[in-house]
Short mmCIF file of C-alpha atoms in Angstrom, two decimals:
data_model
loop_
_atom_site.label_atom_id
_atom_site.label_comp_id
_atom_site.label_asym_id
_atom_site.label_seq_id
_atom_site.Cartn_x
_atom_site.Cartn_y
_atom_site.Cartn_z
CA UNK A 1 -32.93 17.16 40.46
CA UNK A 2 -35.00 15.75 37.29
CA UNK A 3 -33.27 15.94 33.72
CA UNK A 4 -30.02 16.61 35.52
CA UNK A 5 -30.86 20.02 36.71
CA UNK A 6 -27.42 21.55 37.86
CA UNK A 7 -28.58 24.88 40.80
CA UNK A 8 -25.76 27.28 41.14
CA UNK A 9 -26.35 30.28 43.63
CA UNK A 10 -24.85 33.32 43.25
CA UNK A 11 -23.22 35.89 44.91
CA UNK A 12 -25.52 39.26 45.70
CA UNK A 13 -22.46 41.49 44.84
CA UNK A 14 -22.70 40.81 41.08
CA UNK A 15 -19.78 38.43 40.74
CA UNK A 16 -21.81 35.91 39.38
CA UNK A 17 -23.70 37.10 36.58
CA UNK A 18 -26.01 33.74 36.55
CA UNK A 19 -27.39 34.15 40.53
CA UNK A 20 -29.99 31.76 40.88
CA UNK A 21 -29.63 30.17 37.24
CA UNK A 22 -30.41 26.75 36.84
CA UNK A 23 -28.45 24.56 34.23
CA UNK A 24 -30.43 21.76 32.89
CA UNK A 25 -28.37 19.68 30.74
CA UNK A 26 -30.93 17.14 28.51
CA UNK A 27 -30.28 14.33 26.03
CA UNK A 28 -29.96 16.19 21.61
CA UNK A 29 -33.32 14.55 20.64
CA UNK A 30 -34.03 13.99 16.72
CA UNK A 31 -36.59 15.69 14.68
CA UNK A 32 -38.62 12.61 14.64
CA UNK A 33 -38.51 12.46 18.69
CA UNK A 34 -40.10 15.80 18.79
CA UNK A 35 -42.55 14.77 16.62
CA UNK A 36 -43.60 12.08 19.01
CA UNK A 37 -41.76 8.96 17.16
CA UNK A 38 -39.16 7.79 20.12
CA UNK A 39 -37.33 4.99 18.58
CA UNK A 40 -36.26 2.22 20.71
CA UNK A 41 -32.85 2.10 22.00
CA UNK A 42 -31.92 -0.91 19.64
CA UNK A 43 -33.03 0.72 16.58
CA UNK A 44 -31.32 3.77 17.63
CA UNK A 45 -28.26 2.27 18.05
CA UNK A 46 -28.56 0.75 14.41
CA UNK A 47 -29.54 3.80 12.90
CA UNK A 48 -26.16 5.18 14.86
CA UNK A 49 -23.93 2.43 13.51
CA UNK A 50 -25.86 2.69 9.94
CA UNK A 51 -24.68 6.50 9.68
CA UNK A 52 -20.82 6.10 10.74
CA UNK A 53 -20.88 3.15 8.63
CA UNK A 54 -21.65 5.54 5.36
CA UNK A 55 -19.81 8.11 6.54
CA UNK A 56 -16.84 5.93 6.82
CA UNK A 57 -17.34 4.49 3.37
CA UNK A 58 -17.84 7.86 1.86
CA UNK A 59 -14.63 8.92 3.34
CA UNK A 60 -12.65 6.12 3.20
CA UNK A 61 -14.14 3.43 0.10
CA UNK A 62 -11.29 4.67 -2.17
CA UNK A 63 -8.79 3.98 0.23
CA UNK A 64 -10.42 0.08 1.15
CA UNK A 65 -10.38 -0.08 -2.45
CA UNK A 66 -6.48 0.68 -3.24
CA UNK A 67 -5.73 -1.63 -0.22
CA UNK A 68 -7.68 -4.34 -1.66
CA UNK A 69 -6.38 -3.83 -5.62
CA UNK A 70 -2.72 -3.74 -3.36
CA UNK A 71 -2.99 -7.03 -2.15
CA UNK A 72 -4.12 -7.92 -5.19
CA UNK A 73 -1.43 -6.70 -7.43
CA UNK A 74 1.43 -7.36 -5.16
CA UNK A 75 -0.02 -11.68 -5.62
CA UNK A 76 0.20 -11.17 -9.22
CA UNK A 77 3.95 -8.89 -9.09
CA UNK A 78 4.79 -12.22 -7.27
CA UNK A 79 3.21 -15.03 -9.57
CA UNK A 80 4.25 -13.09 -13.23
CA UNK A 81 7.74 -11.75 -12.54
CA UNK A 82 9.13 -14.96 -12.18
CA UNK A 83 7.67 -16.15 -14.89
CA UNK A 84 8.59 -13.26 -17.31
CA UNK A 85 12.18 -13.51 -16.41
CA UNK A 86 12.48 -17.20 -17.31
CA UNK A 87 10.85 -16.60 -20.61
CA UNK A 88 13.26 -13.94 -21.84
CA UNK A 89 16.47 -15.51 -20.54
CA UNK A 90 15.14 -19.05 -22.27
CA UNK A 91 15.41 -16.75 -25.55
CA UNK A 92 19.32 -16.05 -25.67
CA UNK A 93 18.72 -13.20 -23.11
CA UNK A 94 19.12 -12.16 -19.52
CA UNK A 95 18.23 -10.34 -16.72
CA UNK A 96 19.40 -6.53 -17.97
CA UNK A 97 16.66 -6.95 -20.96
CA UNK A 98 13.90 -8.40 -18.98
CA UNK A 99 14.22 -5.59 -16.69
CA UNK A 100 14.84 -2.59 -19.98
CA UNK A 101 11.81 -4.34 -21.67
CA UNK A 102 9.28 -4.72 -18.53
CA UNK A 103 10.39 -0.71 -17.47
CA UNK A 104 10.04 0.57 -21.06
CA UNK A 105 6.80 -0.98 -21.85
CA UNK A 106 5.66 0.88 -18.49
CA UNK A 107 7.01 4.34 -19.22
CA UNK A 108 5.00 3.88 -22.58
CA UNK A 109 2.15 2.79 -21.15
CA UNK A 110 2.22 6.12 -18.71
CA UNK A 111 3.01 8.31 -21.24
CA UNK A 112 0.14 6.76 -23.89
CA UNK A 113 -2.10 7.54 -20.59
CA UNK A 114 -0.64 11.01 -20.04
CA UNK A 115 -1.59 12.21 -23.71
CA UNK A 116 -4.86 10.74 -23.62
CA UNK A 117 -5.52 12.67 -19.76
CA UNK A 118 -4.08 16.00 -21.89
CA UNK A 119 -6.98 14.96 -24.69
CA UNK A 120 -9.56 14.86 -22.27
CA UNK A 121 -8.65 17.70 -20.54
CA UNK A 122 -8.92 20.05 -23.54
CA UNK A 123 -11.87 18.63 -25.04
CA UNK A 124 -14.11 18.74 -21.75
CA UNK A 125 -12.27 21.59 -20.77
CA UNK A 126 -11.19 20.43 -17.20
CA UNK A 127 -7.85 21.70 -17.32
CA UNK A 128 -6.73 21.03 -14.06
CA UNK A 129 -6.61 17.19 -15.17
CA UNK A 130 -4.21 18.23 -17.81
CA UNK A 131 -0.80 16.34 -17.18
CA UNK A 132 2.64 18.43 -18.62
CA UNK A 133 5.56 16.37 -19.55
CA UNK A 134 7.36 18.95 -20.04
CA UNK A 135 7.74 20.06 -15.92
CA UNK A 136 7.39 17.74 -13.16
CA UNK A 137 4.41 18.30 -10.46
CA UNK A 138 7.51 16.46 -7.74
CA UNK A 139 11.27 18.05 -7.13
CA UNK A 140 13.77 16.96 -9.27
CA UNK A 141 15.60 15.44 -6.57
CA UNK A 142 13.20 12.94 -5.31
CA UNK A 143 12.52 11.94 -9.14
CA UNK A 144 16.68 11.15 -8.94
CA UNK A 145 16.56 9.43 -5.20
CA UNK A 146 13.54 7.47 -6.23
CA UNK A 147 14.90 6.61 -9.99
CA UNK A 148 17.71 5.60 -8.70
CA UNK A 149 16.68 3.59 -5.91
CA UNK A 150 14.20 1.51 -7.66
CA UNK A 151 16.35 1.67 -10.79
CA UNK A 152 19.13 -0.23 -9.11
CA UNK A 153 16.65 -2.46 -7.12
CA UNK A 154 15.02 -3.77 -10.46
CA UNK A 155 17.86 -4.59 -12.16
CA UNK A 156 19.62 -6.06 -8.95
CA UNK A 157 17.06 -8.50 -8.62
CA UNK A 158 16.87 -9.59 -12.01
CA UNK A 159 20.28 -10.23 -12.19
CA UNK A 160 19.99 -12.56 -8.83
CA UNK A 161 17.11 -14.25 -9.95
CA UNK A 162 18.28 -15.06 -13.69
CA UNK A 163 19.51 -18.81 -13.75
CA UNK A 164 19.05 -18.70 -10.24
CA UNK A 165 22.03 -17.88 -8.95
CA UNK A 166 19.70 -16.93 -5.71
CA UNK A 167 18.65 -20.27 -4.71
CA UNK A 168 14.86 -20.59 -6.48
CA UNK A 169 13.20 -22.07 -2.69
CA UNK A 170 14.68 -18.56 -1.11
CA UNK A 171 13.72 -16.40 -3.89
CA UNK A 172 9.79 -15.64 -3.12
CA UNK A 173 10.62 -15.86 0.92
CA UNK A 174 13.48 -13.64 1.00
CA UNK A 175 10.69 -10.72 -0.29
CA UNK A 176 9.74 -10.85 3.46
CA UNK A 177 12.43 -8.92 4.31
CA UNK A 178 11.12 -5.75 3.07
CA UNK A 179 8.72 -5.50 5.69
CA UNK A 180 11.53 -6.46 7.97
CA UNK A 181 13.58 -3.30 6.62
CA UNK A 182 10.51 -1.27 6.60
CA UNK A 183 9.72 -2.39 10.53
CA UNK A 184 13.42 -1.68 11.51
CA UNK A 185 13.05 1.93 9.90
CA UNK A 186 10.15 2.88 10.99
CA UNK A 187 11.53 2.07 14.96
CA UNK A 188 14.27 3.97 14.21
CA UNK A 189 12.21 7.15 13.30
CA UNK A 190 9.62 6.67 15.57
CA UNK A 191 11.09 4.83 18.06
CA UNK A 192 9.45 7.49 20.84
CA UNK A 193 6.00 5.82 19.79
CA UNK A 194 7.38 2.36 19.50
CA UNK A 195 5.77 0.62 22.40
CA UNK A 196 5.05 -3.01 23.36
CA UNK A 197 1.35 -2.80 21.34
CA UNK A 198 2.99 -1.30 18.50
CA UNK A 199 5.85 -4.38 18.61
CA UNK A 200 2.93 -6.53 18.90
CA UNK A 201 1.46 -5.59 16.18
CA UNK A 202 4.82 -6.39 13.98
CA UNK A 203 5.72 -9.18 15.59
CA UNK A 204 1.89 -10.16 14.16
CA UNK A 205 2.76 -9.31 10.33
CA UNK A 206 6.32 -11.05 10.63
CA UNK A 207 5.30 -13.87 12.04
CA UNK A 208 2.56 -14.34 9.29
CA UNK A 209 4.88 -13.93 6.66
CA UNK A 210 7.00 -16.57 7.78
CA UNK A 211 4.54 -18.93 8.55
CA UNK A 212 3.18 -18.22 4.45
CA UNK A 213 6.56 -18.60 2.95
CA UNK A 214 8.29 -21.44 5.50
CA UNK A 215 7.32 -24.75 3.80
CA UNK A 216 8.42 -23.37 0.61
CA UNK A 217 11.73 -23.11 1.91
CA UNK A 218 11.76 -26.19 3.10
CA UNK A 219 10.21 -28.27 0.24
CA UNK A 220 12.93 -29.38 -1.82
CA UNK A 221 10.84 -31.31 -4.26
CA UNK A 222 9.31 -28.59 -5.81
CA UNK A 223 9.63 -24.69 -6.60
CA UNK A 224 7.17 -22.36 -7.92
CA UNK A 225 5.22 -25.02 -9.49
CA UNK A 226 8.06 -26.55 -11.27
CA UNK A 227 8.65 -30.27 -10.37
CA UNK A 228 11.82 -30.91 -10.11
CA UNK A 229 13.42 -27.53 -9.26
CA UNK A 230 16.32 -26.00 -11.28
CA UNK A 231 19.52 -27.41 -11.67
CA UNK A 232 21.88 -25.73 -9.49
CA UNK A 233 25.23 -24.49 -11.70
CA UNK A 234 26.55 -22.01 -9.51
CA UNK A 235 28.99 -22.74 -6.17
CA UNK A 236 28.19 -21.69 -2.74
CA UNK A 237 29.89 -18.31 -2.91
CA UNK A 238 27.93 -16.94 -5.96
CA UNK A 239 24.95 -17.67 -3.98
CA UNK A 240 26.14 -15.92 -0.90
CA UNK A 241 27.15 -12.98 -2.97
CA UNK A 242 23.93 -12.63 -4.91
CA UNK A 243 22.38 -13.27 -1.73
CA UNK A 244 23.27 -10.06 -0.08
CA UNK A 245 23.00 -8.23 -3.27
CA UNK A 246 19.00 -9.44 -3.29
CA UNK A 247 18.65 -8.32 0.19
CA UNK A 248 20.34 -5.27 -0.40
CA UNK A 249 18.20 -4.74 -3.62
CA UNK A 250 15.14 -5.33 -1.41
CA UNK A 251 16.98 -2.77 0.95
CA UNK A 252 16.73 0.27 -1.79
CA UNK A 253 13.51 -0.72 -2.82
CA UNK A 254 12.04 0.34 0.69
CA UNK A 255 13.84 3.47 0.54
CA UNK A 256 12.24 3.86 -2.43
CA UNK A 257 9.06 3.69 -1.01
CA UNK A 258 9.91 5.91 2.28
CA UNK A 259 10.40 8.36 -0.28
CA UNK A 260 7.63 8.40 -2.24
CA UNK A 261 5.37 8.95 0.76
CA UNK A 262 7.31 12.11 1.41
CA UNK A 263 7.79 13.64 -2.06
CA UNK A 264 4.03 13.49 -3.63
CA UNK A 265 2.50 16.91 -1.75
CA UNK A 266 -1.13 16.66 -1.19
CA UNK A 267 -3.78 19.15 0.40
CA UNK A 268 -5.77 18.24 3.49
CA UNK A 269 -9.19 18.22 3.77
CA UNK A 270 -10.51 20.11 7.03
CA UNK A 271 -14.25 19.30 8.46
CA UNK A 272 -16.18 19.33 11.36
CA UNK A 273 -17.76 16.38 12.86
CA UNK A 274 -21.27 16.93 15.10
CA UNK A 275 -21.42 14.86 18.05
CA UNK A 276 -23.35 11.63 17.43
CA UNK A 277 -25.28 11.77 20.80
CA UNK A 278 -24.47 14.98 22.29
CA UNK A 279 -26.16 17.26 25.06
CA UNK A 280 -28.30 20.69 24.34
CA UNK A 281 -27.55 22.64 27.33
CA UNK A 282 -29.79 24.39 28.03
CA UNK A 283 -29.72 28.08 30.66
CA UNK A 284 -33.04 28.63 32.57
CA UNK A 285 -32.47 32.49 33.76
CA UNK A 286 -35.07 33.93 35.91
CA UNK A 287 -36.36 37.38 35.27
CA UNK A 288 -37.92 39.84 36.91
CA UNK A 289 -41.65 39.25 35.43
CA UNK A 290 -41.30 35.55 37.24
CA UNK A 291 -41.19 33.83 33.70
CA UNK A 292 -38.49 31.84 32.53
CA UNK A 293 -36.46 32.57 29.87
CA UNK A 294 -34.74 29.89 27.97
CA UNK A 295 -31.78 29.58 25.38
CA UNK A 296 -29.74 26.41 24.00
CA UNK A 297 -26.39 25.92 22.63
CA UNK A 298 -24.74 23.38 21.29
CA UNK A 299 -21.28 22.10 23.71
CA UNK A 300 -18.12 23.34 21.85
CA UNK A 301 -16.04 20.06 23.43
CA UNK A 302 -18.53 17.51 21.81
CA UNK A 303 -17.99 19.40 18.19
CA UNK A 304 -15.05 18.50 17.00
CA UNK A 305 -12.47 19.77 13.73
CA UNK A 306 -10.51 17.11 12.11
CA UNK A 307 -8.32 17.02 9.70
CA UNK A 308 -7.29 14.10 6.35
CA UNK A 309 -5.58 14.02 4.00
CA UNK A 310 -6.96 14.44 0.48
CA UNK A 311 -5.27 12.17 -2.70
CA UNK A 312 -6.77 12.96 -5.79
CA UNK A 313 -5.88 10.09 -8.12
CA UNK A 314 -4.26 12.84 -10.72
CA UNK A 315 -1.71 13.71 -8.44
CA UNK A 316 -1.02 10.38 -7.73
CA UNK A 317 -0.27 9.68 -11.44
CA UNK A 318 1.55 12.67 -12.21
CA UNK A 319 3.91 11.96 -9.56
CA UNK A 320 4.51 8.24 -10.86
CA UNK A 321 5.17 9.14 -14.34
CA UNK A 322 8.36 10.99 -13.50
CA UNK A 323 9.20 8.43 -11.10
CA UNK A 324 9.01 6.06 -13.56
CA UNK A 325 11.21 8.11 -16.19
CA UNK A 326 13.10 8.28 -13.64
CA UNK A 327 13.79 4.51 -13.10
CA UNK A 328 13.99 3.39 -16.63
CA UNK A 329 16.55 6.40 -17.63
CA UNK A 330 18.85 4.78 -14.56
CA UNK A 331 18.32 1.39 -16.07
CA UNK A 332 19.27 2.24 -19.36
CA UNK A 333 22.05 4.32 -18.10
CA UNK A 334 23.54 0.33 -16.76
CA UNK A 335 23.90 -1.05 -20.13
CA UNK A 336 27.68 -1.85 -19.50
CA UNK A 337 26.86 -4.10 -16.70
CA UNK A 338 26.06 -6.38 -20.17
CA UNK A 339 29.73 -6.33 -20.03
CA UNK A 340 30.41 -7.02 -16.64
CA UNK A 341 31.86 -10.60 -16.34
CA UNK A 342 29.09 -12.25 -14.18
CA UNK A 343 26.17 -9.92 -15.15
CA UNK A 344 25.15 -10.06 -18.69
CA UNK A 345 25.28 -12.57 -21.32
CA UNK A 346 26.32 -10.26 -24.14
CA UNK A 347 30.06 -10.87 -23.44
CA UNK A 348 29.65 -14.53 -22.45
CA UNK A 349 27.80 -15.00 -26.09
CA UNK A 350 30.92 -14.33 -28.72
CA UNK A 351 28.00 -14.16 -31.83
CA UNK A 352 25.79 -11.99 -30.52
CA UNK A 353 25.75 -8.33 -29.53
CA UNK A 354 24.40 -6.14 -26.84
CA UNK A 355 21.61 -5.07 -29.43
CA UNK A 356 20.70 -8.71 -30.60
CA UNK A 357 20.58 -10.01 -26.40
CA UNK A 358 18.05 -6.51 -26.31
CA UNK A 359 16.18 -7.51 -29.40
CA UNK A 360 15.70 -11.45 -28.54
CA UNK A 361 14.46 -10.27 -25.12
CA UNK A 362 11.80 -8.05 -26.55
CA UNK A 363 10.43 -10.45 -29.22
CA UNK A 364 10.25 -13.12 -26.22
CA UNK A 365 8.72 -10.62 -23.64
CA UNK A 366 5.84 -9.21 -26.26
CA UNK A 367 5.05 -12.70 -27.67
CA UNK A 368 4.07 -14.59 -23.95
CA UNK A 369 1.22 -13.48 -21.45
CA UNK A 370 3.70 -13.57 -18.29
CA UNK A 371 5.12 -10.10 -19.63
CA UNK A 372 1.57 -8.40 -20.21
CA UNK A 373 0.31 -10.13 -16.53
CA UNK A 374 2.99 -8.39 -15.45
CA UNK A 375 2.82 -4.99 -16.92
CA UNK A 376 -0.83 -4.98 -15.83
CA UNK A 377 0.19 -5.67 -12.11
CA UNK A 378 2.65 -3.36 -11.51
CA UNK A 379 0.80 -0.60 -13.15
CA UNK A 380 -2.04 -1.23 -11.02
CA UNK A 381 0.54 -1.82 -8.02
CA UNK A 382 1.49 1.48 -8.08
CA UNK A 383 -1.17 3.79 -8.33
CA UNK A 384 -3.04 1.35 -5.52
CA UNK A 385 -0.26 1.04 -3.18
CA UNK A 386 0.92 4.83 -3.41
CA UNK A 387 -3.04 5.90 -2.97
CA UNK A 388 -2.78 3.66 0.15
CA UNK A 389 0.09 4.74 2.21
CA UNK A 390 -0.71 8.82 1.23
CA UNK A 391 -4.22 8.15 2.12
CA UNK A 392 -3.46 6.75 6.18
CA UNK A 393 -0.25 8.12 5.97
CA UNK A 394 1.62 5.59 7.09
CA UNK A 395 4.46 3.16 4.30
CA UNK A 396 4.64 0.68 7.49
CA UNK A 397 0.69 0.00 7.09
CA UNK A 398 1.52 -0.48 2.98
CA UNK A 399 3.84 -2.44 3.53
CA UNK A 400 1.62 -5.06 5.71
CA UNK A 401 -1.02 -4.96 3.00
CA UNK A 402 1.43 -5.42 0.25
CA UNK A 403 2.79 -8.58 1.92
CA UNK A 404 -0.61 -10.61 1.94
CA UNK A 405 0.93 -11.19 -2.00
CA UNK A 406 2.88 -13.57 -0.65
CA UNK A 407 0.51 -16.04 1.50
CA UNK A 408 -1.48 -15.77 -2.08
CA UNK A 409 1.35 -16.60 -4.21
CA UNK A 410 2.42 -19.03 -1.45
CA UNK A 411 -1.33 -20.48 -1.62
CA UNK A 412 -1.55 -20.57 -5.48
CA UNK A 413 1.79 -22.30 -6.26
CA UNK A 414 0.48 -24.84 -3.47
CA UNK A 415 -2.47 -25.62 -5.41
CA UNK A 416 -0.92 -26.07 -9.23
CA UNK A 417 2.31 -27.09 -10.99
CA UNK A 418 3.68 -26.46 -13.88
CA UNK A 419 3.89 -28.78 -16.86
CA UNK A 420 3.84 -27.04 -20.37
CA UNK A 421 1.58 -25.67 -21.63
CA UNK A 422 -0.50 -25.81 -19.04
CA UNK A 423 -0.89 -25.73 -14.99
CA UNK A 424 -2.33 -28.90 -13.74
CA UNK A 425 -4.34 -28.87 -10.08
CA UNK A 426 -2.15 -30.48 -7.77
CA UNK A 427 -2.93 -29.22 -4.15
CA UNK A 428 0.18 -30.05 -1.51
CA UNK A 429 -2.22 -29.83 1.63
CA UNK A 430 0.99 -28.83 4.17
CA UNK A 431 1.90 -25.46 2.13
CA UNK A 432 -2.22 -24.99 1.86
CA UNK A 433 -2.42 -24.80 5.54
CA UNK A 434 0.93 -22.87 6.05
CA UNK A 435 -0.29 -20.71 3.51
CA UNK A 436 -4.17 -20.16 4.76
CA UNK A 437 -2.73 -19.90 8.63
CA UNK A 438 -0.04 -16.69 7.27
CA UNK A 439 -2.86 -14.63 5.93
CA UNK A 440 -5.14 -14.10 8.81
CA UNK A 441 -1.64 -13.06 10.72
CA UNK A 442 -0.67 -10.43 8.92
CA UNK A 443 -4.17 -9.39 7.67
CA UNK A 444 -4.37 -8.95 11.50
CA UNK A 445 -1.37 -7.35 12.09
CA UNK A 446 -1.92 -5.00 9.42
CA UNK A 447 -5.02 -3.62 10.75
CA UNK A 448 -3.83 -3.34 14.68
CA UNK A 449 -0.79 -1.44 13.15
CA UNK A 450 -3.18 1.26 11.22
CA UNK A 451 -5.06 1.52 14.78
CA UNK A 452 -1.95 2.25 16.77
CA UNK A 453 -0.92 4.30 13.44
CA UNK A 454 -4.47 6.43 13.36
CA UNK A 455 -4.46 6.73 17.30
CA UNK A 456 -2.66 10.05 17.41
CA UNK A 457 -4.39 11.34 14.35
CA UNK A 458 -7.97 11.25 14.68
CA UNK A 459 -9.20 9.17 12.07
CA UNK A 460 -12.84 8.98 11.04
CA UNK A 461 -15.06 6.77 11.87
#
């Protein structure tokens, strides 16, 4: 039959209220078809591609955003911490104060924000901006889980990293093993949907972040930039000690994370998506004059109802602030580790007290661009990251994106070294090519991940 005419013949008895109806099922034609303008089958096809590709964007160009200021933010978490830390323990301080100093300066800087949100609000108005401090928009016990987690985590790894007592050449590599904890939890929670594409795609983002990071382990000319590296003063066993105390630092910090993407509740956004090149069926029913009367309706399997998640940036910063309250209340509550033999230098220093270590460590962080770099980072690091994993709802995904830092870092550190004041270009063409070959890998691994991720929840397109 022409147009895909479908006959179906009826029964006289009445079973069959469509005797004799013929189904013709015929290509949706556009408004400009029926006007006589057929476009050919190329330009159709780019107009088709042209319309998912803004529909995509309008959807989802936030979230490419936050995933790009991620990647971003986690290179410059990687290239300023470092370099913060040994400025404040060059100044008669330590670890404890870089990390008070670093998480004070950030609750300030949310609360400063917080006010002038409240300001806005009132003036304009738009009171659903307004942010209380007085009651938190999360439950009080993920603002102590989280505080706690990444309160400990902070401070653990400043401790390990001051005077490296973590050997500087594993310091920036050892970070890898977050998405290594992250991996291992996710198979354990969904290890019904962990499959051989899904280990692929892993196996992908591991292997690129040990390709970034390997020469630097290996090159013991040079660390960071800084030719020589460090003097080592500390024996084997502190290093094994403060070893495991990194990883299990790094260990808290993804629980952290897990967290997060489960305490911050968000609404969902519900539409419905018309087919892009659906059918009109159309029923040709016979009457009794001999004419033929017509109707057309639109196949309920080809429209379709989905469902995404909806992250207002406000939310997103309401729940950070008391997260980060949170944190620096734990790490001020830690002020006797100062006094821990091992920890802090207030009880190694006889002349000075835990107030002057706090003081020198301030006047050093405020007075050098490392601390501000680094302020700046992390505040962007969070909003963008957090946007990220509630937007495709997946911390395994994050994760991947935050690593590309480190092929970055890795990639930078290749290209300069340090000599005061200044950096001077000094490329090391191995760790350039280690570096360039990691960030395709995980890049790749990344995105395959979000596919297998997206697969059961439709995700548009």
């Amino acid at each position: 039959m022409d147009d895909k005419e479908l006959l179906i013949l009826g029964s006289e008895s009445g079973r069959n209220p469509y005797a004799s109806t013929t189904f013709r099922i015929i290509p949706e034609v556009s408004s400009s078809e029926t006007n006589g303008n057929i476009l050919l089958p190329i330009h159709k096809t780019l107009v088709l591609y042209r319309e998912r590709l803004r529909r995509f964007y309008r959807l989802h160009g936030l979230t490419l955003f936050s995933a790009f200021l991620t990647m971003l933010s986690s290179a410059g978490i990687l290239l300023f911490f470092p370099l913060h830390l040994k400025e404040v323990t060059r100044s008669d301080s330590d670890g404890y104060c870089a990390a008070l100093v670093i998480t004070s300066l950030s609750t300030v800087l949310f609360i400063i924000i917080a006010v002038l949100i409240r300001g806005y609000s009132w003036i304009s108005g738009r009171l659903r901006l307004a942010v209380t401090l007085s009651t938190p928009s999360v439950s009080w016990s993920n603002i102590v889980k989280i505080g706690v987690s990444s309160g400990l985590s902070i401070l653990t790894v400043c401790y390990a990293w001051e005077e490296h007592k973590v050997i500087c050449n594993l310091q920036i590599p050892l970070l890898g093993f977050v998405f290594v904890f992250a991996a291992i939890t996710h198979a354990i929670s969904r290890w019904r949907d962990f499959g051989m594409r899904r280990s692929f795609a892993l196996l992908s983002v591991i292997s690129g972040i040990f390709l970034s990071v390997n020469y630097a382990i290996l090159d013991h000319e040079r660390c960071r930039g800084v030719h020589p590296p460090p003097r080592d003063i500390w024996t084997w066993k502190v290093h094994l000690v403060w070893t495991l105390a990194f990883l299990v630092a790094l260990w808290l910090w993804t629980v952290a994370i897990f967290s997060i993407e489960s305490a911050i509740p968000l609404p969902h956004k519900r539409i419905v998506r018309k087919p892009e090149s659906g059918y009109r069926m159309q029923v040709l029913k016979p009457v009794c004059s001999g004419k033929v009367d017509s109707f057309s309706m639109i196949d309920p399997e080809i429209t379709k109802t989905e469902v995404y998640p909806c992250v207002p940036l406000i939310s997103v910063f309401r729940a950070l602030l008391w997260f980060q309250i949170g944190t620096w209340i734990v790490i001020m509550s830690l002020f006797w580790t100062e006094f821990v033999p091992g920890f802090g230098k207030a009880i190694r220093e006889e002349d000075l007290c835990l107030g002057d270590v706090i003081t020198l460590g301030l006047l050093a962080s405020v007075q050098n661009l490392y601390t501000w770099g680094l302020l700046f980072s992390q505040f962007l690091f969070a909003h963008a990251f957090t946007h990220f994993i509630l937007s495709v709802e997946s911390a395994l995904v994050g994760f991947g994106i935050a690593s590309l830092g480190l092929p970055i870092a890795a990639l930078w550190w290749s290209l300069f070294q340090i000599q005061r004041p200044m950096l001077i270009w000094l490329p090391l063409m191995s760790e350039v090519i280690c570096a360039s070959a990691g960030f395709p890998l995980i890049l790749g691994g990344s995105i395959f991940l979000l596919y297998l991720e997206r697969s059961q929840v439709q995700f548009l397109i």
